[in-house]
Coordinates of C-alpha atoms in Angstrom, one line a residue:
M1452 CA 0.0 -0.2 0.1
N1453 CA 1.6 3.3 -1.0
A1454 CA 0.8 6.1 1.4
I1455 CA 0.8 9.1 -1.0
N1456 CA 0.5 12.2 1.1
K1457 CA 0.4 16.1 -0.5
K1458 CA 1.8 19.0 1.0
I1459 CA 1.2 22.7 -0.2
F1460 CA 4.6 24.7 -0.5
K1461 CA 5.2 28.5 -2.0
H1462 CA 7.9 29.7 -4.2
F1463 CA 8.6 33.6 -4.3
Q1464 CA 9.8 34.6 -7.6
N1465 CA 9.0 37.9 -9.6
N1466 CA 7.9 39.6 -6.3
C1467 CA 5.2 37.0 -5.4
Y1468 CA 4.5 33.9 -4.5
S1469 CA 3.2 31.0 -6.3
F1470 CA 1.6 27.7 -4.8
Q1471 CA 2.0 23.9 -5.6
L1472 CA 0.6 20.8 -4.0
I1473 CA 3.6 18.1 -4.1
S1474 CA 2.7 14.6 -3.7
Y1475 CA 5.2 12.6 -2.1
N1476 CA 5.0 8.7 -1.0
A1477 CA 5.6 8.5 2.9
E1478 CA 7.0 5.2 2.5
K1479 CA 9.8 6.5 0.3
I1480 CA 10.5 10.0 1.5
S1481 CA 10.0 11.3 5.2
Y1482 CA 8.0 14.5 5.7
S1483 CA 11.4 16.1 7.0
Q1484 CA 13.2 14.8 3.8
L1485 CA 10.7 16.5 1.9
I1486 CA 10.7 19.7 3.5
K1487 CA 14.4 19.7 3.2
K1488 CA 14.5 18.9 -0.4
L1489 CA 12.2 21.6 -1.5
K1490 CA 13.9 24.1 0.9
Q1491 CA 17.1 23.3 -1.5
E1492 CA 15.1 24.4 -4.3
N1493 CA 13.8 27.5 -2.7
S1494 CA 10.0 26.8 -2.0
R1495 CA 8.6 26.8 1.6
Q1496 CA 6.1 25.0 3.1
V1497 CA 2.7 26.8 3.7
L1498 CA 1.3 26.7 7.2
F1499 CA -2.4 27.3 7.8
N1500 CA -2.4 29.8 11.0
S1501 CA -5.8 30.7 12.2
E1502 CA -5.9 33.7 10.2
V1503 CA -5.4 31.7 6.9
M1504 CA -8.4 29.2 8.1
I1505 CA -10.7 31.8 8.9
E1506 CA -10.0 33.5 5.4
L1507 CA -10.8 30.2 3.5
I1508 CA -14.2 30.2 5.6
K1509 CA -14.9 33.8 4.7
E1510 CA -14.2 32.9 0.8
T1511 CA -16.8 30.4 1.1
A1512 CA -19.3 32.8 2.5
I1513 CA -18.3 35.9 0.6
N1514 CA -16.8 35.3 -2.8
N1515 CA -17.3 31.6 -3.5
K1516 CA -20.4 30.2 -3.6
E1517 CA -19.2 26.5 -5.0
Y1518 CA -17.7 25.4 -1.7
I1519 CA -18.8 25.1 2.1
V1520 CA -17.3 24.4 5.3
A1521 CA -18.0 21.1 6.3
A1522 CA -16.0 20.6 9.5
L1523 CA -13.7 22.5 11.6
K1524 CA -11.5 21.1 14.5
I1525 CA -9.9 23.4 16.9
G1526 CA -6.2 22.5 18.3
S1527 CA -7.0 22.2 21.6
E1528 CA -8.7 19.3 22.8
D1529 CA -9.4 20.6 26.3
D1530 CA -11.6 23.3 25.1
L1531 CA -14.7 20.8 24.4
E1532 CA -17.5 23.7 24.8
V1533 CA -16.0 25.8 22.2
Q1534 CA -15.5 22.6 19.7
E1535 CA -19.3 21.5 20.5
N1536 CA -20.4 25.2 19.8
I1537 CA -18.4 25.2 16.5
N1538 CA -20.0 21.6 15.5
K1539 CA -23.7 22.9 16.2
I1540 CA -23.0 26.1 14.2
I1541 CA -21.7 23.9 11.2
L1542 CA -24.4 21.5 11.6
S1543 CA -26.9 24.5 11.2
M1544 CA -25.0 25.6 8.2
R1545 CA -26.2 22.6 6.4
T1546 CA -30.1 24.4 6.6
D1547 CA -28.8 27.9 6.5
Y1548 CA -25.4 28.6 5.2
S1549 CA -25.8 32.3 6.6
N1550 CA -24.9 31.2 9.9
V1551 CA -21.4 31.1 8.5
V1552 CA -21.1 34.6 9.9
R1553 CA -21.9 33.0 13.7
L1554 CA -18.9 30.7 12.8
I1555 CA -16.7 33.6 12.1
E1556 CA -17.6 35.4 15.3
E1557 CA -17.3 32.0 17.1
L1558 CA -13.7 31.8 15.9
S1559 CA -12.9 35.8 16.5
W1560 CA -10.7 35.0 19.6
C1561 CA -8.3 33.0 17.3
Y1562 CA -8.3 35.5 14.2
D1563 CA -4.4 35.9 14.3
N1564 CA -1.3 35.2 12.1
E1565 CA 0.4 34.0 15.2
S1566 CA -2.1 31.5 16.1
I1567 CA -2.5 27.9 15.1
D1568 CA -5.7 26.9 17.2
I1569 CA -7.6 25.9 14.4
S1570 CA -5.9 22.5 13.6
E1571 CA -7.9 21.5 10.2
I1572 CA -10.7 22.5 8.1
K1573 CA -13.0 20.4 5.5
I1574 CA -14.3 22.1 2.6
V1575 CA -16.8 20.3 0.4
S1576 CA -18.5 21.4 -2.9
R1577 CA -22.0 22.3 -3.0
G1578 CA -22.3 20.0 -6.2
E1579 CA -23.8 16.6 -6.9
N1580 CA -19.8 15.3 -7.1
Y1581 CA -19.3 16.0 -3.8
D1582 CA -15.5 16.7 -3.9
N1583 CA -13.9 17.5 -0.9
A1584 CA -10.6 18.6 0.9
K1585 CA -9.2 18.7 4.0
I1586 CA -6.4 21.0 5.1
L1587 CA -4.2 20.6 8.4
S1588 CA -2.6 23.5 9.9
N1589 CA 0.9 22.2 8.8
G1590 CA 0.1 22.2 5.1
I1591 CA -0.7 18.6 4.9
Y1592 CA -3.8 18.5 2.2
F1593 CA -6.1 15.4 1.5
G1594 CA -8.6 15.9 -1.4
D1595 CA -9.3 16.9 -4.5
E1596 CA -6.8 18.9 -6.8
K1597 CA -9.7 20.9 -8.1
I1598 CA -10.6 22.5 -4.9
F1599 CA -7.0 23.3 -4.4
N1600 CA -6.4 24.9 -7.5
N1601 CA -9.8 26.8 -8.1
F1602 CA -10.5 27.7 -4.1
I1603 CA -7.4 27.2 -2.0
V1604 CA -4.8 28.9 -4.5
P1605 CA -6.7 32.0 -5.0
V1606 CA -7.1 32.6 -1.3
L1607 CA -3.4 32.1 -0.4
T1608 CA -2.2 34.2 -3.4
R1609 CA -4.7 37.4 -2.0
Y1610 CA -3.1 36.4 1.8
F1611 CA 0.5 36.1 0.9
N1612 CA 0.8 38.4 -1.9
G1613 CA -1.6 41.2 -0.5
E1614 CA -3.8 41.2 -3.5

């Protein structure tokens, strides 16, 4: 069984960042070896701080009607009440997606570029094909490359390039 993982990297060239999804076989190259190899190629790993995670959530509500937030996990396992509130809001978003505003408000305490309090987010398409993606705060990516290219890259581009 091949353990194929994907990691998001950024590369700075011509005064702006570009983003790529690198697939790697964890049985052939370790995570640290991959980071070292891409660092030598002048690429850096993308880490998803809470601010970037919330920007993804905002994007589903404001600019992109194709994808929705299906799940979100905070990093602190001892804050069960906050996680339960988040789960309830996300559940309510299935029938009324405008509740995404409540989700953003619930997460306002961690809206910071130095925070990694949101450990993962799952995005799904509203379409019938049920494309989905899960992003971990360390930049590990599971899911459809279409979501990466059409949804994640534009958010990262605006965030890192100030567009």
